[in-house]
PDB file of C-alpha atoms in Angstrom:
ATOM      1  CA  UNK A   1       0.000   0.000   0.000  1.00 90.00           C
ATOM      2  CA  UNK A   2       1.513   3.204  -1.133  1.00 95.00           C
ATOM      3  CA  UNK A   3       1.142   6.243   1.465  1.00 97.00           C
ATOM      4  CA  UNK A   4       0.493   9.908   0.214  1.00 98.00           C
ATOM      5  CA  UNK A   5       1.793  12.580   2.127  1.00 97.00           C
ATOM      6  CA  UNK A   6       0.654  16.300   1.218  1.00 96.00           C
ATOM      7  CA  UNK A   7       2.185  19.294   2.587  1.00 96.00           C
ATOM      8  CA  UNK A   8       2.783  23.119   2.049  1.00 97.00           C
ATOM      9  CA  UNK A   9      -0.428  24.157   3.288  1.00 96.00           C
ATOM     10  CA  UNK A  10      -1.458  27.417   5.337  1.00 97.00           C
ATOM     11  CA  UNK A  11      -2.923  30.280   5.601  1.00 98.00           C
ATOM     12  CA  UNK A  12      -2.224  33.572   3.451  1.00 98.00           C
ATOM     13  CA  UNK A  13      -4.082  36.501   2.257  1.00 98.00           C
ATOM     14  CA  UNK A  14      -5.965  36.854  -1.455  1.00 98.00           C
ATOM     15  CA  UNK A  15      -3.501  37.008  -4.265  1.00 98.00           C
ATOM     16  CA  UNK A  16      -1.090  35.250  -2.519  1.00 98.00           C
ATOM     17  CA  UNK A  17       0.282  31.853  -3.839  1.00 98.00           C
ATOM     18  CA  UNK A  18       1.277  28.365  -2.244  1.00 98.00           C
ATOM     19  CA  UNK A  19       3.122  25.629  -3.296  1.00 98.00           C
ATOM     20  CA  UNK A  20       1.084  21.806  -2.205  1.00 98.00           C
ATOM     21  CA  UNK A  21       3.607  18.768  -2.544  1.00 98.00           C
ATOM     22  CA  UNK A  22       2.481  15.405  -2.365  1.00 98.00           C
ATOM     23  CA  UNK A  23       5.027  12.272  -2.157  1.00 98.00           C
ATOM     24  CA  UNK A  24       4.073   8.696  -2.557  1.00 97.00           C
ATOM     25  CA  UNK A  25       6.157   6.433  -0.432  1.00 97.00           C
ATOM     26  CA  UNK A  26       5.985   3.973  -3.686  1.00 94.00           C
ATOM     27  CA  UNK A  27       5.561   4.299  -7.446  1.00 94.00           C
ATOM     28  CA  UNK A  28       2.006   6.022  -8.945  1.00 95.00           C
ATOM     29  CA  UNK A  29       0.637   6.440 -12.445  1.00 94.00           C
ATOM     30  CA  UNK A  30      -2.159   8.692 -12.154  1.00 94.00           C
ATOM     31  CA  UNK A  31      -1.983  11.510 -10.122  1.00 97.00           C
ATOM     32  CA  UNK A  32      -4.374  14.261  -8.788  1.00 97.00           C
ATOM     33  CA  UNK A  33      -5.484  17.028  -6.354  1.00 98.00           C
ATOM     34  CA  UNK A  34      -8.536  17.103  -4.712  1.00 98.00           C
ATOM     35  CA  UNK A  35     -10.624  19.557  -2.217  1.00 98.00           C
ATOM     36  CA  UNK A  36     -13.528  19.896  -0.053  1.00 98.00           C
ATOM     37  CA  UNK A  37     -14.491  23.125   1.905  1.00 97.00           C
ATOM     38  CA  UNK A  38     -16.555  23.282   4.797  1.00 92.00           C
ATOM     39  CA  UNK A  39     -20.274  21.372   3.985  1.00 94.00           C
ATOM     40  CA  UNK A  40     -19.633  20.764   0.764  1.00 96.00           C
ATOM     41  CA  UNK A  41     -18.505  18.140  -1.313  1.00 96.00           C
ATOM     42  CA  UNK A  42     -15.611  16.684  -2.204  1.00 97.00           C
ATOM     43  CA  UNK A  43     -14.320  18.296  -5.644  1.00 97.00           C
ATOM     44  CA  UNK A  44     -12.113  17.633  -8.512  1.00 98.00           C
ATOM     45  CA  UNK A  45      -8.913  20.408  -8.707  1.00 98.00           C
ATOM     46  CA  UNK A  46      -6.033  19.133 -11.316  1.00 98.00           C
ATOM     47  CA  UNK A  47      -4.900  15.645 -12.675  1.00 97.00           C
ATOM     48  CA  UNK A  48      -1.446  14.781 -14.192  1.00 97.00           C
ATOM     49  CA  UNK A  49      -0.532  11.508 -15.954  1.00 95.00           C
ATOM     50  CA  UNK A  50       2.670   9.790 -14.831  1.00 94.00           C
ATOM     51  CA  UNK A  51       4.614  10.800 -18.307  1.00 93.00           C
ATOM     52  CA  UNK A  52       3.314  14.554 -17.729  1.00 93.00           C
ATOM     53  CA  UNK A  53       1.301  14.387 -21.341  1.00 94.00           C
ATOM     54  CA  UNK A  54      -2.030  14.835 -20.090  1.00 94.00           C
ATOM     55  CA  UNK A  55      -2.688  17.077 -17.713  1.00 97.00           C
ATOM     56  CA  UNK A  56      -6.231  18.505 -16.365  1.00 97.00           C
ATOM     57  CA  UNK A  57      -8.015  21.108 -14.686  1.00 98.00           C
ATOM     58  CA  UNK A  58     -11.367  22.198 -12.847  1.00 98.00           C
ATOM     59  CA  UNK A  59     -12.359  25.643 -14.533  1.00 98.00           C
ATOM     60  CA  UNK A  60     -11.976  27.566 -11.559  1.00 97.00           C
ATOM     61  CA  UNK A  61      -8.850  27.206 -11.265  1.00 98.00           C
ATOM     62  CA  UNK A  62      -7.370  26.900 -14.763  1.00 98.00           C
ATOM     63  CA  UNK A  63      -4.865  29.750 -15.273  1.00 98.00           C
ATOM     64  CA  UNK A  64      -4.235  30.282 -11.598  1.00 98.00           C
ATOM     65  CA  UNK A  65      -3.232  26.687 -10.849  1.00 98.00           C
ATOM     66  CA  UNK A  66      -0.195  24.960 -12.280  1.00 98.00           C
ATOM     67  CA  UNK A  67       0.256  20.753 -11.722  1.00 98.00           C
ATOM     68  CA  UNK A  68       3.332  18.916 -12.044  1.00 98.00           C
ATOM     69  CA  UNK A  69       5.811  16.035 -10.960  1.00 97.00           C
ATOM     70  CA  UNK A  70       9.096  14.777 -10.354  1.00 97.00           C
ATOM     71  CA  UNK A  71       8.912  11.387 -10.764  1.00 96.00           C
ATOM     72  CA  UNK A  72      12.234  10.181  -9.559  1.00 96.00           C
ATOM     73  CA  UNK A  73      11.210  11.878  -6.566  1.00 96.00           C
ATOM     74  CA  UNK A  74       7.509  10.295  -6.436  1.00 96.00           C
ATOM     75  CA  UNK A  75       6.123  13.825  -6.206  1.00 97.00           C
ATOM     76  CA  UNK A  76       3.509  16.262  -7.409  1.00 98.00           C
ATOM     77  CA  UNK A  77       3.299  19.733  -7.200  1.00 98.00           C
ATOM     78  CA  UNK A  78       0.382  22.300  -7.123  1.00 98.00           C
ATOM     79  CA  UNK A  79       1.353  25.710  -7.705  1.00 98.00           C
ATOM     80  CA  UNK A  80      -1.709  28.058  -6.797  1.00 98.00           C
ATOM     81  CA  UNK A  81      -1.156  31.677  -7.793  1.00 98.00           C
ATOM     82  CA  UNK A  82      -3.851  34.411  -7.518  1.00 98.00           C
ATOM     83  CA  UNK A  83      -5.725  32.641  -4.283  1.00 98.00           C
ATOM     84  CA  UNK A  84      -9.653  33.549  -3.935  1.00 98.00           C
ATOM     85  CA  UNK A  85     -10.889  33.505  -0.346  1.00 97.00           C
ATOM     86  CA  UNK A  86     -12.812  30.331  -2.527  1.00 97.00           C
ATOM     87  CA  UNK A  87      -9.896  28.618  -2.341  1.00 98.00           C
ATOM     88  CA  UNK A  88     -10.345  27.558   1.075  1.00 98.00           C
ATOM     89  CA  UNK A  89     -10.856  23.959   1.493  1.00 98.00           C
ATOM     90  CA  UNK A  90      -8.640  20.611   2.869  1.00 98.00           C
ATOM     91  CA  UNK A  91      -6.391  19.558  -0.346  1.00 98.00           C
ATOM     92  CA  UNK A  92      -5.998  16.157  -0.998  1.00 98.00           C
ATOM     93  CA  UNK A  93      -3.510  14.250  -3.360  1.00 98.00           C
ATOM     94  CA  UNK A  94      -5.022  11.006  -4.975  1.00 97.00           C
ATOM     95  CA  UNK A  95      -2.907   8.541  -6.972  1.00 96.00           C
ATOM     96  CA  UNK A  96      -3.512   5.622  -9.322  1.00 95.00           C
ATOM     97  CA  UNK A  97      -1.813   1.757  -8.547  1.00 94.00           C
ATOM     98  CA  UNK A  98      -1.819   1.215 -12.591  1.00 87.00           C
ATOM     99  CA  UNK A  99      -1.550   2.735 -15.488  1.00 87.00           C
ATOM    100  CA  UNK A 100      -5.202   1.810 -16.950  1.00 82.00           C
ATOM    101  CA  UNK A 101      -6.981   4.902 -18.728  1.00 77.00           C
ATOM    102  CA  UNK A 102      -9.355   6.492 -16.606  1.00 80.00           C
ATOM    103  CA  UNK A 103     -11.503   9.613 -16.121  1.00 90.00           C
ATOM    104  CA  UNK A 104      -9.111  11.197 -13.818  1.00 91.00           C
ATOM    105  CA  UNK A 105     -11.727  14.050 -12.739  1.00 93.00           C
ATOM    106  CA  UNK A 106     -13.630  11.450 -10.814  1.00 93.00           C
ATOM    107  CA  UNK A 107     -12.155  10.289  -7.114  1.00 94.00           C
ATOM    108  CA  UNK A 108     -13.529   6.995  -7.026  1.00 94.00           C
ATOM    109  CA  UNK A 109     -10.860   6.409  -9.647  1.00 94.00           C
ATOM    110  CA  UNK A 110      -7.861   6.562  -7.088  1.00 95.00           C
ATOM    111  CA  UNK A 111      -6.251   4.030  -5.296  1.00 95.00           C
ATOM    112  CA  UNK A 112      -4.273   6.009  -2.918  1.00 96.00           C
ATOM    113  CA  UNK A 113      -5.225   9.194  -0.485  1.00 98.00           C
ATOM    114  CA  UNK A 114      -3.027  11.367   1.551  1.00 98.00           C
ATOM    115  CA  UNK A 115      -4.736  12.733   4.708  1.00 97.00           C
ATOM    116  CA  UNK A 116      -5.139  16.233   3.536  1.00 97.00           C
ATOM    117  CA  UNK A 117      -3.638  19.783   4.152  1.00 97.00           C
ATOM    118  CA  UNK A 118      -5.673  23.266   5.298  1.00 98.00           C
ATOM    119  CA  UNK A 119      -5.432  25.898   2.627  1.00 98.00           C
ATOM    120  CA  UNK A 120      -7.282  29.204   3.965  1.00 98.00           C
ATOM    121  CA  UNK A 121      -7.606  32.129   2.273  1.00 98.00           C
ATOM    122  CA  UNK A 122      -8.323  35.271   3.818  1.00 97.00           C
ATOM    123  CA  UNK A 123      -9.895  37.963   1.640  1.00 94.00           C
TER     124      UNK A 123
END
């Protein structure tokens, strides 16, 4: 079982940016960021592919949030520029066991969770 740890979390003002990291303790294929703010549900954020080629994002935060990974580190990345008080919500990094195609905007297609990280945004 691989274990997901996310950090790089806090809390900062609007406009200001943060840097999430998530390492695997093992090899993933899929890769992607959660969230869920207070009483609501759990939502979809940005999804890499091991090999970097396909790449995805929620609309509201495409252009303000960048994805990425190091693999020889077993790492992702999510750069969030421009933060909206909106923003606000526990992040969570998903992963994938295999490299089957799937519909990586949709969480019941992750193996692996980390245990989340508090990003507030203060307006």
């Amino acid at each position: 079982q691989v274990q997901l740890v996310e950090s790089g979390g806090g809390l900062v003002q609007a406009g200001d940016s943060l840097r999430l990291s998530c390492t695997a303790s093992g090899r993933t294929y899929g890769m992607g960021w959660f969230r869920q703010a207070p009483g609501k549900e759990r939502e979809f954020v940005a999804a890499i592919s091991r090999g970097g080629a396909s790449i995805y994002y929620a609309e509201s935060v495409k252009g303000r949030f960048t994805i990425s990974r190091d693999n020889a580190k077993n790492t992702v990345y999510l750069q969030m520029n421009s933060l909206k008080p909106e923003d606000t919500a526990v992040y969570y990094c998903a992963g994938r066991r295999n490299p089957a195609a799937i519909d990586f905007l949709v969480a019941a297609n992750y193996d692996y969770w980390g245990q989340g990280t508090q990003v507030t945004v203060s307006s």
